[in-house]
């Protein structure tokens, strides 16, 4: 058994309540604020402990707020019925002591925390009204904001430019037969005598490898400084 008083340095601790068991209860914010508003002499709640039908089950603990406490917030609905659920039971030496001090009096030990519990509101009509009230108050009101400039409205587009480019890349140029490519080349050389490979590729829309294979048969590659790196038809295909 602990002594009634114990010296700690130059101070004395009152240990008369050292054997008392204390429940550490975590309460919702709205309940904690309401208790802070209440006077010290006011009765704020009533705890009921119901014995279970089966001995192996835990006790049912409920907490009911007093009408005097509810009158401190008459405009906001608050759930009056709560349930205390056991979170953890302290065992062995893993105990936490609670001390209190008042003005200049000696510190007093209030007891040891034996149970850690959580206070939860009972799911009923009163709780739903409180939840709805908090949700509405937390939502910012809608406001009309005047605009000093014209807002541009863009019409919807079924196919954007980048989508069209992607389709072109996927489709690629259509492969023509050798006769069709030669017809396009002859038509081009009727207009001009010399062409670069890049120009002929733009006209025929064919790959470089296909054009080079055909041009080697019907054309000559110039190395003269005047028309360097340009193609012209062989003499047997010229009409000029």
XYZ file of C-alpha atoms in Angstrom:
240
model
C 0.000 0.000 0.000
C 1.446 3.450 -0.859
C 1.885 6.063 1.805
C -0.492 9.025 2.039
C 2.368 11.428 1.302
C 5.699 11.057 -0.452
C 8.472 13.594 -0.632
C 9.787 14.421 -4.133
C 12.714 16.790 -3.647
C 11.340 19.721 -1.681
C 7.695 18.954 -2.653
C 5.228 16.482 -1.172
C 2.844 14.405 -3.262
C -0.544 13.407 -1.914
C -0.955 9.660 -2.599
C -4.208 9.069 -0.765
C -5.994 8.169 -4.038
C -3.133 6.158 -5.535
C -5.166 2.928 -5.618
C -8.019 4.430 -7.640
C -8.584 3.106 -11.168
C -9.174 5.734 -13.870
C -10.669 5.423 -17.363
C -8.984 7.537 -20.037
C -11.795 8.438 -22.476
C -11.323 10.125 -25.847
C -14.358 12.306 -26.590
C -15.446 14.088 -29.830
C -14.407 17.722 -30.329
C -17.940 19.096 -30.009
C -18.353 17.330 -26.671
C -15.002 18.575 -25.356
C -15.859 22.182 -26.310
C -19.233 21.850 -24.634
C -17.679 20.604 -21.415
C -15.195 23.498 -21.451
C -18.119 25.940 -21.533
C -19.899 24.311 -18.614
C -19.422 25.630 -15.051
C -17.354 23.500 -12.707
C -20.336 22.722 -10.438
C -22.644 21.605 -13.286
C -23.486 17.948 -13.799
C -22.602 17.307 -17.440
C -23.379 13.619 -18.048
C -24.597 10.338 -16.596
C -22.804 7.010 -17.109
C -24.716 3.727 -17.155
C -22.988 0.346 -16.992
C -25.033 -2.607 -18.220
C -23.987 -6.103 -17.268
C -23.861 -8.467 -20.271
C -25.953 -11.630 -20.463
C -22.829 -13.708 -21.144
C -19.948 -13.353 -18.724
C -17.316 -13.506 -21.483
C -18.675 -10.364 -23.189
C -17.571 -6.869 -22.023
C -19.800 -4.529 -20.078
C -21.890 -2.053 -22.098
C -21.137 1.502 -21.015
C -23.309 4.408 -22.178
C -23.004 8.152 -21.543
C -26.011 10.514 -21.594
C -25.627 14.304 -21.583
C -27.707 16.224 -19.072
C -30.419 18.689 -20.249
C -28.564 21.525 -18.458
C -25.509 20.888 -20.641
C -27.592 20.714 -23.829
C -29.067 24.157 -23.071
C -25.602 25.725 -23.417
C -25.927 25.239 -27.229
C -29.646 25.689 -27.929
C -29.252 26.636 -31.614
C -27.066 23.703 -32.707
C -28.324 20.093 -32.484
C -26.053 17.832 -30.438
C -26.266 14.086 -29.928
C -27.074 13.381 -26.284
C -26.585 9.602 -26.280
C -23.063 8.162 -26.542
C -21.397 4.788 -26.200
C -18.044 4.124 -24.564
C -16.048 1.461 -26.394
C -13.022 -0.172 -24.843
C -9.855 0.392 -26.918
C -7.136 -0.978 -24.648
C -6.724 -2.428 -21.179
C -3.537 -1.602 -19.288
C -1.868 -4.664 -17.818
C 1.131 -5.342 -15.598
C 3.553 -2.488 -15.110
C 2.437 -0.529 -18.242
C 0.339 1.872 -16.182
C 0.144 5.660 -16.402
C -0.435 7.745 -13.302
C -2.555 10.897 -13.207
C -1.516 13.860 -11.053
C -3.351 17.124 -10.407
C -2.325 20.457 -8.930
C -4.508 23.293 -7.689
C -2.986 26.753 -7.125
C -0.129 26.394 -4.641
C -1.314 23.157 -3.077
C 0.765 19.999 -3.123
C 0.393 17.715 -6.192
C -2.134 14.952 -5.716
C -2.184 11.591 -7.420
C -5.656 10.897 -8.803
C -5.001 7.253 -9.667
C -3.817 4.912 -12.456
C -5.180 4.569 -15.978
C -6.523 1.037 -16.245
C -8.745 1.377 -19.330
C -8.530 3.451 -22.515
C -11.920 4.070 -24.090
C -13.462 6.008 -26.965
C -16.704 7.946 -26.758
C -18.851 7.578 -29.898
C -22.319 9.033 -30.564
C -25.172 6.579 -30.956
C -26.412 6.353 -34.545
C -29.971 7.705 -34.281
C -32.148 10.560 -35.588
C -30.522 13.072 -33.225
C -27.055 12.155 -34.492
C -28.149 12.500 -38.138
C -29.518 16.001 -37.471
C -26.240 17.001 -35.824
C -24.229 15.603 -38.758
C -26.401 17.458 -41.285
C -26.031 20.707 -39.337
C -22.215 20.466 -39.295
C -22.029 19.627 -43.002
C -24.184 22.606 -43.961
C -22.257 25.013 -41.750
C -18.916 23.810 -43.141
C -19.995 24.336 -46.782
C -19.115 27.881 -47.957
C -22.078 29.917 -49.237
C -22.349 30.633 -52.947
C -21.522 34.171 -54.011
C -22.058 36.144 -57.197
C -18.784 37.526 -58.538
C -18.977 40.315 -61.168
C -16.639 40.019 -64.164
C -14.906 43.038 -65.674
C -13.909 41.281 -68.901
C -15.561 39.233 -71.600
C -15.360 35.483 -71.133
C -14.345 33.622 -74.280
C -16.619 30.735 -75.162
C -15.081 28.014 -77.264
C -17.232 25.848 -79.481
C -16.699 22.106 -79.133
C -14.551 20.470 -81.800
C -15.210 16.897 -82.837
C -11.648 16.270 -84.010
C -8.660 18.335 -82.941
C -5.658 19.110 -85.132
C -3.286 16.838 -83.220
C -5.735 13.947 -83.598
C -5.785 14.459 -87.373
C -2.003 14.489 -87.485
C -1.889 11.249 -85.527
C -4.311 9.630 -87.975
C -2.148 10.732 -90.886
C 0.947 9.265 -89.275
C -0.826 5.991 -88.574
C -2.292 5.711 -92.060
C 0.894 6.811 -93.872
C 1.208 7.289 -97.669
C -0.649 4.822 -99.867
C 1.583 2.448 -101.797
C 1.097 2.878 -105.585
C 2.032 0.494 -108.345
C 5.211 1.016 -110.375
C 3.258 2.115 -113.474
C 1.299 4.734 -111.514
C 4.490 6.102 -109.969
C 6.159 6.314 -113.378
C 3.132 8.200 -114.778
C 3.427 10.754 -111.976
C 7.157 11.133 -112.593
C 6.698 11.620 -116.367
C 4.010 14.254 -115.722
C 6.373 16.082 -113.366
C 9.318 15.991 -115.786
C 7.092 17.437 -118.546
C 6.916 20.620 -116.453
C 10.552 20.824 -115.317
C 13.756 19.138 -116.464
C 15.432 18.748 -113.062
C 14.037 17.681 -109.669
C 15.511 16.881 -106.302
C 14.595 13.598 -104.660
C 12.744 15.467 -101.952
C 10.530 17.242 -104.505
C 9.714 13.985 -106.288
C 8.842 12.380 -102.958
C 6.446 15.251 -102.218
C 4.784 14.904 -105.636
C 4.374 11.114 -105.590
C 3.869 10.653 -101.817
C 6.064 7.557 -101.954
C 9.003 6.392 -99.903
C 12.598 7.246 -100.805
C 13.534 3.616 -101.375
C 10.740 3.081 -103.923
C 11.573 6.281 -105.811
C 15.304 5.544 -105.995
C 14.633 2.086 -107.407
C 12.448 3.528 -110.218
C 14.626 6.590 -110.892
C 17.654 4.394 -111.471
C 15.754 2.841 -114.388
C 14.366 6.009 -116.000
C 16.576 8.824 -114.730
C 20.100 10.101 -114.348
C 21.608 11.544 -111.188
C 23.495 14.771 -111.997
C 26.834 15.588 -110.442
C 27.470 18.757 -112.431
C 27.810 21.913 -110.334
C 24.865 23.576 -112.137
C 22.367 20.810 -111.243
C 24.203 18.900 -108.550
C 22.259 16.211 -106.673
C 19.225 16.543 -108.989
C 17.474 13.982 -111.190
C 16.517 14.203 -114.889
C 15.085 11.700 -117.312
C 17.327 9.556 -119.458
C 17.629 10.545 -123.102
C 15.273 7.814 -124.317
C 12.454 9.143 -122.073
C 12.836 12.866 -122.779
C 10.187 14.728 -124.832
C 12.000 18.086 -124.986
